[in-house]
Each structure stands twice: as structure tokens, then as C-alpha cells.
mmCIF file of C-alpha atoms in Angstrom:
data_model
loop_
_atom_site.group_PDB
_atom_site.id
_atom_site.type_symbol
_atom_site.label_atom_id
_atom_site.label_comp_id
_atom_site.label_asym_id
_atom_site.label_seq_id
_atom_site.Cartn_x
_atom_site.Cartn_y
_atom_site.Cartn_z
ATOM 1 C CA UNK A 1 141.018 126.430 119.125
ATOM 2 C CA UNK A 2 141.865 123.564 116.643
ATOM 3 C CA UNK A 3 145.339 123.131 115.048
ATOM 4 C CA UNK A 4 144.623 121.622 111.857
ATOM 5 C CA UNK A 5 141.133 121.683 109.743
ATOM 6 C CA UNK A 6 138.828 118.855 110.873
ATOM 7 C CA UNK A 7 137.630 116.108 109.128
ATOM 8 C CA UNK A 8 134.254 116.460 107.371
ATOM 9 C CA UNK A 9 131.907 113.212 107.901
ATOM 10 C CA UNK A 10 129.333 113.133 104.856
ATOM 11 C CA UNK A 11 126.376 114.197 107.836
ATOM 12 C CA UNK A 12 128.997 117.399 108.695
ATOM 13 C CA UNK A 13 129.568 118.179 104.855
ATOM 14 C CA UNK A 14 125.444 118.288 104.336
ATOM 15 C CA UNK A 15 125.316 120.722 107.195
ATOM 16 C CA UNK A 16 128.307 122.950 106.353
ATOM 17 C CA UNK A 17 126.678 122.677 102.190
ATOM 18 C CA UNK A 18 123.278 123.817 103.598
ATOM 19 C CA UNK A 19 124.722 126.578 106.008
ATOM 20 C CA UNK A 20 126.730 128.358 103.399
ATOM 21 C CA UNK A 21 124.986 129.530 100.029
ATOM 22 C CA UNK A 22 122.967 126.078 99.899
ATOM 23 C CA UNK A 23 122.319 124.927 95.781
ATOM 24 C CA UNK A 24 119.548 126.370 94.268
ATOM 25 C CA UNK A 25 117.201 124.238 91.767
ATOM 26 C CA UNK A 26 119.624 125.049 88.746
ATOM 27 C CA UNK A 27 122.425 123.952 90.347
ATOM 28 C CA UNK A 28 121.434 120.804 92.093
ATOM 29 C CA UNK A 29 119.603 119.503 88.529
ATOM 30 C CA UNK A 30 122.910 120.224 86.991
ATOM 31 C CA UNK A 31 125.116 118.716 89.777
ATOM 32 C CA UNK A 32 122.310 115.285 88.930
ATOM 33 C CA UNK A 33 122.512 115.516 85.365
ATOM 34 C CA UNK A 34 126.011 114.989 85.572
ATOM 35 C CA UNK A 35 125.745 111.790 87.505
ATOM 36 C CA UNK A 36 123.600 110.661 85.609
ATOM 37 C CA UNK A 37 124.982 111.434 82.038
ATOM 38 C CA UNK A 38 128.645 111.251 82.816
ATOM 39 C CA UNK A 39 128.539 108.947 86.137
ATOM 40 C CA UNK A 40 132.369 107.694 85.205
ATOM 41 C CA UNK A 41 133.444 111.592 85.388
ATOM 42 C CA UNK A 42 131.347 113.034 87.885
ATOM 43 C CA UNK A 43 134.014 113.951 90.006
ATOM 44 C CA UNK A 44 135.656 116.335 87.656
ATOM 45 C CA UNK A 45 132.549 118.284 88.940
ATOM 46 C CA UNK A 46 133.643 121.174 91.825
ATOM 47 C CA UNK A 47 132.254 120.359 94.818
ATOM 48 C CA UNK A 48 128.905 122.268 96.183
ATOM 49 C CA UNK A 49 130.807 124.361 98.377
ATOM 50 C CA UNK A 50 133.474 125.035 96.248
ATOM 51 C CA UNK A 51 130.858 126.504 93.600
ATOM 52 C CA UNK A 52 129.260 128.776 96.327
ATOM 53 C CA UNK A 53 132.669 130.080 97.576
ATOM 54 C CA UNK A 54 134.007 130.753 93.678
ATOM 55 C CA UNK A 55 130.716 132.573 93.442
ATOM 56 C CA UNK A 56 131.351 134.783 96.607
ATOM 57 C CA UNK A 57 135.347 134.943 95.673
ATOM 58 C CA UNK A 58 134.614 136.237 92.452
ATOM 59 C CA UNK A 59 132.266 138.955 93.743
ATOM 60 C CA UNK A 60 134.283 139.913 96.699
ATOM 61 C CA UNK A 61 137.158 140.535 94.119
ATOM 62 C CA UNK A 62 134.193 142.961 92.107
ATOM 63 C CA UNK A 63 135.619 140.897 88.839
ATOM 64 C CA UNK A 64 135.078 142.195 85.597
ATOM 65 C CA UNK A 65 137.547 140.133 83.600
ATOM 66 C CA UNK A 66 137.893 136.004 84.726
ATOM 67 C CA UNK A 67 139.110 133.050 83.071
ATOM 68 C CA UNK A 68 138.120 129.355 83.534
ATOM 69 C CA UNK A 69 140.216 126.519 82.577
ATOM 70 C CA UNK A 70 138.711 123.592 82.543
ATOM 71 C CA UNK A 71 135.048 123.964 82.284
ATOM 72 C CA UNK A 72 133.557 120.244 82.055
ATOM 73 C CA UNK A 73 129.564 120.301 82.168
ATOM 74 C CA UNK A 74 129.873 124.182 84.136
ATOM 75 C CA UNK A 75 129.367 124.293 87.754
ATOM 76 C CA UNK A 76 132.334 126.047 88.195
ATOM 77 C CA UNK A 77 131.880 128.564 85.262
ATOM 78 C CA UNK A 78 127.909 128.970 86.658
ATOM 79 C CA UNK A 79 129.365 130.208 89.910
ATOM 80 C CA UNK A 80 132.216 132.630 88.643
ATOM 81 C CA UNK A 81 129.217 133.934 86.430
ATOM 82 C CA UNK A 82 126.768 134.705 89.190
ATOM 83 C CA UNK A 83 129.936 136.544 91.000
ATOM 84 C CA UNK A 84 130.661 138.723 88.323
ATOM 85 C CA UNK A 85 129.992 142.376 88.593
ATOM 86 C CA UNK A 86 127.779 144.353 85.850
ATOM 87 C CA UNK A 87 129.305 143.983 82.554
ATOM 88 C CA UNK A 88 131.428 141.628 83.714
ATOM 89 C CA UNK A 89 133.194 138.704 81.037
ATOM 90 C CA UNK A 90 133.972 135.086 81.676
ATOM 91 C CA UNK A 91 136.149 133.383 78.965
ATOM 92 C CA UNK A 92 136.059 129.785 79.611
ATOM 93 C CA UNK A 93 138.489 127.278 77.697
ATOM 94 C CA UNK A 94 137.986 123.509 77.188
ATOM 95 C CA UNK A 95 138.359 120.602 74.611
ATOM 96 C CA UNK A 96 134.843 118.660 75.100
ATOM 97 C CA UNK A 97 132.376 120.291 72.931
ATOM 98 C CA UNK A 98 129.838 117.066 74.399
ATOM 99 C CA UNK A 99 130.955 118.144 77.922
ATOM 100 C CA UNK A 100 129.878 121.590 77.092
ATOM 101 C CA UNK A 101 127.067 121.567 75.562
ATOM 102 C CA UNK A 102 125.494 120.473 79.048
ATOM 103 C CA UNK A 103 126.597 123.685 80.790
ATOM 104 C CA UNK A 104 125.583 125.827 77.841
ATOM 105 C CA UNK A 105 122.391 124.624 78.715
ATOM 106 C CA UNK A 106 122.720 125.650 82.242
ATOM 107 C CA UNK A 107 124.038 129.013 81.535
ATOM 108 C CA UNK A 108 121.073 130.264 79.693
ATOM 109 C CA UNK A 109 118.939 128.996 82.080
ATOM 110 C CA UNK A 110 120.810 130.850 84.532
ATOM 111 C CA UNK A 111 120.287 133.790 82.354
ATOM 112 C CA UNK A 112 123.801 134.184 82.663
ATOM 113 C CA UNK A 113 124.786 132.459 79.074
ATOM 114 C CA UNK A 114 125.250 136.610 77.983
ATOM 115 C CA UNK A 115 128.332 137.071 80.154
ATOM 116 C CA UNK A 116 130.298 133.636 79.405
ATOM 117 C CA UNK A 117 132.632 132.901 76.274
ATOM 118 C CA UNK A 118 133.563 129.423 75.721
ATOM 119 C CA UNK A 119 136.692 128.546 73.381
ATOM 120 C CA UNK A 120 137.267 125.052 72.301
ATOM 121 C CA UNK A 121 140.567 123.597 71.614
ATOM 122 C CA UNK A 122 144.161 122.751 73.804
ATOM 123 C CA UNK A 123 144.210 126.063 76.213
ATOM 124 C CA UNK A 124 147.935 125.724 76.283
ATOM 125 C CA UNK A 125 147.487 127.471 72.269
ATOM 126 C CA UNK A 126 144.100 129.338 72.810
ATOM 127 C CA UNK A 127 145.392 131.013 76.247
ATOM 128 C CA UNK A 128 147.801 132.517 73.662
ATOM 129 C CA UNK A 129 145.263 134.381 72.016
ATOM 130 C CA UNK A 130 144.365 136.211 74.991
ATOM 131 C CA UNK A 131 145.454 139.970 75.240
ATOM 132 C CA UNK A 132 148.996 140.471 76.102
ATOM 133 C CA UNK A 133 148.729 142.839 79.034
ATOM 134 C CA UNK A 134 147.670 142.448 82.845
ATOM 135 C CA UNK A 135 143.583 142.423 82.986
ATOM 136 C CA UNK A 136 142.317 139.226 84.293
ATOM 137 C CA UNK A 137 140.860 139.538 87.907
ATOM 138 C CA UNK A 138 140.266 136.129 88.458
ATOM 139 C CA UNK A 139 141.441 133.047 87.186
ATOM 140 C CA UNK A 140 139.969 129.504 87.780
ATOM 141 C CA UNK A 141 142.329 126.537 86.420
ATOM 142 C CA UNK A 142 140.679 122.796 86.897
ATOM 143 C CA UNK A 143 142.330 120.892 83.540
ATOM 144 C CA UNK A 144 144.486 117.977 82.916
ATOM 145 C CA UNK A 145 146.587 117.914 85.684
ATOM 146 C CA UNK A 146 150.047 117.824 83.836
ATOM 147 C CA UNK A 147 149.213 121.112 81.792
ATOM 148 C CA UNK A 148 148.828 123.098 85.321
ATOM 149 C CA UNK A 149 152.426 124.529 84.566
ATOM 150 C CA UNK A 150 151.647 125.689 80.936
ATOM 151 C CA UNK A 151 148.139 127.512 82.065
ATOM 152 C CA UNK A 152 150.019 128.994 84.776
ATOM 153 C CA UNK A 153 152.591 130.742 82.442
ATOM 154 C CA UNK A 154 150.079 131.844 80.302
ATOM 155 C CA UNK A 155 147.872 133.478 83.334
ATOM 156 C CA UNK A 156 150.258 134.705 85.725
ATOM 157 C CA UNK A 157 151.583 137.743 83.138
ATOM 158 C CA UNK A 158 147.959 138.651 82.209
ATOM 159 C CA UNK A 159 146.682 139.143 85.733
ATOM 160 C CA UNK A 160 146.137 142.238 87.371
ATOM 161 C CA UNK A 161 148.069 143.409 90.311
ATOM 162 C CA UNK A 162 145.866 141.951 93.094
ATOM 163 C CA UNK A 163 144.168 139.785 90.916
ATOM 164 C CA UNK A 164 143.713 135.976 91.716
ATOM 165 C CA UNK A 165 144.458 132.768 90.697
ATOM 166 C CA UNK A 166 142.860 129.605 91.811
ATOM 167 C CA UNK A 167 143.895 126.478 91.367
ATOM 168 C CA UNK A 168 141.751 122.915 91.993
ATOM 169 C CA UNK A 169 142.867 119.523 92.861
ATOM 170 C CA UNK A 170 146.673 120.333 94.519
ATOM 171 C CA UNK A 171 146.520 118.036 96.503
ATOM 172 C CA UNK A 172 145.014 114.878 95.071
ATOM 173 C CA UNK A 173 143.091 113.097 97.961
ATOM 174 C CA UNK A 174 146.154 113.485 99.899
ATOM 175 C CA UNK A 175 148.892 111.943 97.412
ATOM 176 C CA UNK A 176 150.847 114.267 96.638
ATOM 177 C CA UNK A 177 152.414 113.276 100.193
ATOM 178 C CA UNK A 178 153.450 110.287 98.021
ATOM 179 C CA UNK A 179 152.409 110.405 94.746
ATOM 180 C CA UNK A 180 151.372 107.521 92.769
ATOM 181 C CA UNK A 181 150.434 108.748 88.948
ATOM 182 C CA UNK A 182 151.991 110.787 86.082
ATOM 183 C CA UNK A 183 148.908 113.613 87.285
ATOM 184 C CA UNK A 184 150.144 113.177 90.965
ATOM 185 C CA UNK A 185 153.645 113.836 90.896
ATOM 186 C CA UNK A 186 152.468 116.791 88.086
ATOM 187 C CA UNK A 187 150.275 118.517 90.544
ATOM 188 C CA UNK A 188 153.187 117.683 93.632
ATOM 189 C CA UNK A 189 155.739 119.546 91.305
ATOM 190 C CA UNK A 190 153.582 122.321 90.399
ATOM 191 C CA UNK A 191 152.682 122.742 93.986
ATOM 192 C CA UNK A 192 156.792 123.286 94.593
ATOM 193 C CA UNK A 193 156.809 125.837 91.486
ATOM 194 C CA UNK A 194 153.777 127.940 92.671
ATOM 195 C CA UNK A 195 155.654 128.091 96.404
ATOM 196 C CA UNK A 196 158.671 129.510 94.885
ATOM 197 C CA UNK A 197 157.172 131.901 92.307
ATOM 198 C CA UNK A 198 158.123 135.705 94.013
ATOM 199 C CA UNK A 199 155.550 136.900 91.898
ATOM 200 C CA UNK A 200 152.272 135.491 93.935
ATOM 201 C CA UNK A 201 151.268 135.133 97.415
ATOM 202 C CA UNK A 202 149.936 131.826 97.419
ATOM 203 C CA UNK A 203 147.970 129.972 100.271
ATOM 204 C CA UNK A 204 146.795 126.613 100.040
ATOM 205 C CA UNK A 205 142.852 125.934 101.482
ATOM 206 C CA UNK A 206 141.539 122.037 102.255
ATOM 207 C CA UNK A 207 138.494 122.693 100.106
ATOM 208 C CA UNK A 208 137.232 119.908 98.572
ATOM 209 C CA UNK A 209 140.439 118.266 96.584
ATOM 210 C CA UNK A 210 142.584 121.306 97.810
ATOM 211 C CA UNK A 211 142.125 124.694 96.156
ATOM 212 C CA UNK A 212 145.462 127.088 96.046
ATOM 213 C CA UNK A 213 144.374 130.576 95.753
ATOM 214 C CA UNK A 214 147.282 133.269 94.761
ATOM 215 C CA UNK A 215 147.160 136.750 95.030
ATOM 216 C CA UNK A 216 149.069 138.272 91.974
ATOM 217 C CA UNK A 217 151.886 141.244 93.036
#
């Protein structure tokens, strides 16, 4: 028995990566193209096993309705894709039409370009436009780190009951223990909100950069 999740060395994180839904060619070209295109933002990119493990999340919940925002060059929208059951719907929201245009690319050849609807501009307006009732199965929020609480509003009320939220990057390579930027002390403060909100179940997972995941009363 451990008390604590243990470290990952970069020879322990390719083993755990290859053991557990390893990349396929689509994915690892993408995951390069990235680097290579965007190497300054590269880490706004989910991590490998983060992508496999929205993919199984999002089938294990048998989603039909999900929401991505933040969507960047599409890992993360790939995976929710692949999860989603038959005529299922991914609306994915994001500012970067030059960001996007990569993971359009990847989409169709996914063959999963059918299922995903992208909507560009500020999501704190275009969440707005989304129906005003509880339908969304699964949520995915990876933005700008200050706008977490805004997204949140907007997402909570439209959820299901037992839908799910998750949330990337709470806890900032460990600072919000002592946070050192406008985006840490954001995500810190956000992190206190989503603990008090009666109307989730939240737990927090050390995936990658953290990953919250809230179950939606």
C-alpha cells in the first residue's frame, strides 16, 4: 500500500503511456506537429494519458452531449470524440482560428470531424448561447486560467444530473501551494470555489497538471 501517488520518472511515464491505450499514428503525428509548429505552446497540449483516459471517461459516461473549452490544436477534443456514443455531439469553444485549423485537420482524418462543432470567439459570451436546460454529459474546460470561474457558471446549470465536469491544470506544477502568477492564484481560488459548491462532488486526480473531475447532483 502507498499513501500518496508516486512520482513518475520520464522511463515510468513511457511505460504507464504504453500500458494504457498507447497513441495511435493520428495521435502521435498530431502530438509532433504541435512541437514542431507551435514549440513555444506545446504544453497547452493534454498529456498522452490524459487524452486516452478523456477518451475512456467519456465512453464510460455513454455521452451523447459534451463540451470542450479550450480546444488548442485538438488532442483533447480527438479523444472526447472517439468516446462518444452513436450520434453523439461535441461542441468545442475557442478563440484561435490558426490553433484550430490544425485539429480540424486531425478530426477528419479521424473520421470523427462529423460529430465535433467548433465555435470561435470569448466562451464566457458563446457558452451563453448554449441551451438553457440540463443536457451536457460531459464537460472538458482547459482555457485561460482566470476565466475557469465564468465557464464554470455557465456549465454547471446545463449539466445533467450525474453528468461530469473536468477541469485541467488545478494545480499548476504544484503552485497553487504558493502561487506565484495572476493564473496561479486564479486556478488556487477556483480550486476553493469548486470545494465549496454543494452542487458537485468533486475529486481532485494528479494527472498530468492535475485534472478535477465533478460529478454534477
Amino acid at each position: 500500500m502507498t499513501l500518496k501517488s508516486i512520482p513518475l520518472t520520464d522511463e515510468l511515464h513511457t511505460y504507464l503511456v504504453a500500458h494504457g491505450a498507447p497513441p495511435d499514428a493520428i495521435v502521435r503525428d498530431l502530438a509532433e506537429e504541435t512541437l514542431a509548429v507551435l514549440p513555444g505552446h506545446a504544453s497547452m497540449q493534454v498529456a498522452p494519458e490524459q487524452a486516452a483516459f478523456l477518451t475512456f471517461l467519456t465512453r464510460l459516461l455513454g455521452t451523447r452531449q459534451a463540451v470542450e473549452v479550450g480546444t488548442f490544436t485538438g488532442l483533447s477534443s480527438l479523444a472526447i470524440a472517439r468516446g462518444l456514443a452513436e450520434g453523439g455531439r461535441l461542441t468545442c469553444f475557442d478563440i484561435s482560428e490558426e490553433y484550430t485549423s490544425i485539429a480540424r485537420r486531425y478530426w477528419a482524418r479521424a473520421g470523427v470531424d462529423d460529430r465535433i462543432e467548433l465555435r470561435i470567439g470569448p466562451a464566457g459570451d458563446t457558452l451563453r448561447q448554449l441551451p438553457n436546460e440540463r443536457y451536457l454529459d460531459f464537460a472538458f474546460i482547459d482555457a485561460d486560467k482566470t476565466g475557469y470561474p465564468v465557464y464554470w457558471a455557465e456549465l454547471v446549470p446545463r449539466m445533467r444530473p450525474g453528468g461530469v465536469i473536468a477541469v485541467d491544470n488545478v494545480l499548476r506544477h504544484g503552485r497553487v501551494i504558493a502561487p506565484q502568477s495572476a493564473d496561479d492564484r486564479a486556478i488556487a481560488a477556483f480550486n476553493d470555489d469548486v470545494l465549496a459548491d454543494v452542487r458537485v462532488q468533486a475529486v481532485m486526480l494528479p494527472i498530468a497538471d492535475g485534472l478535477t473531475l465533478a460529478y454534477v447532483h
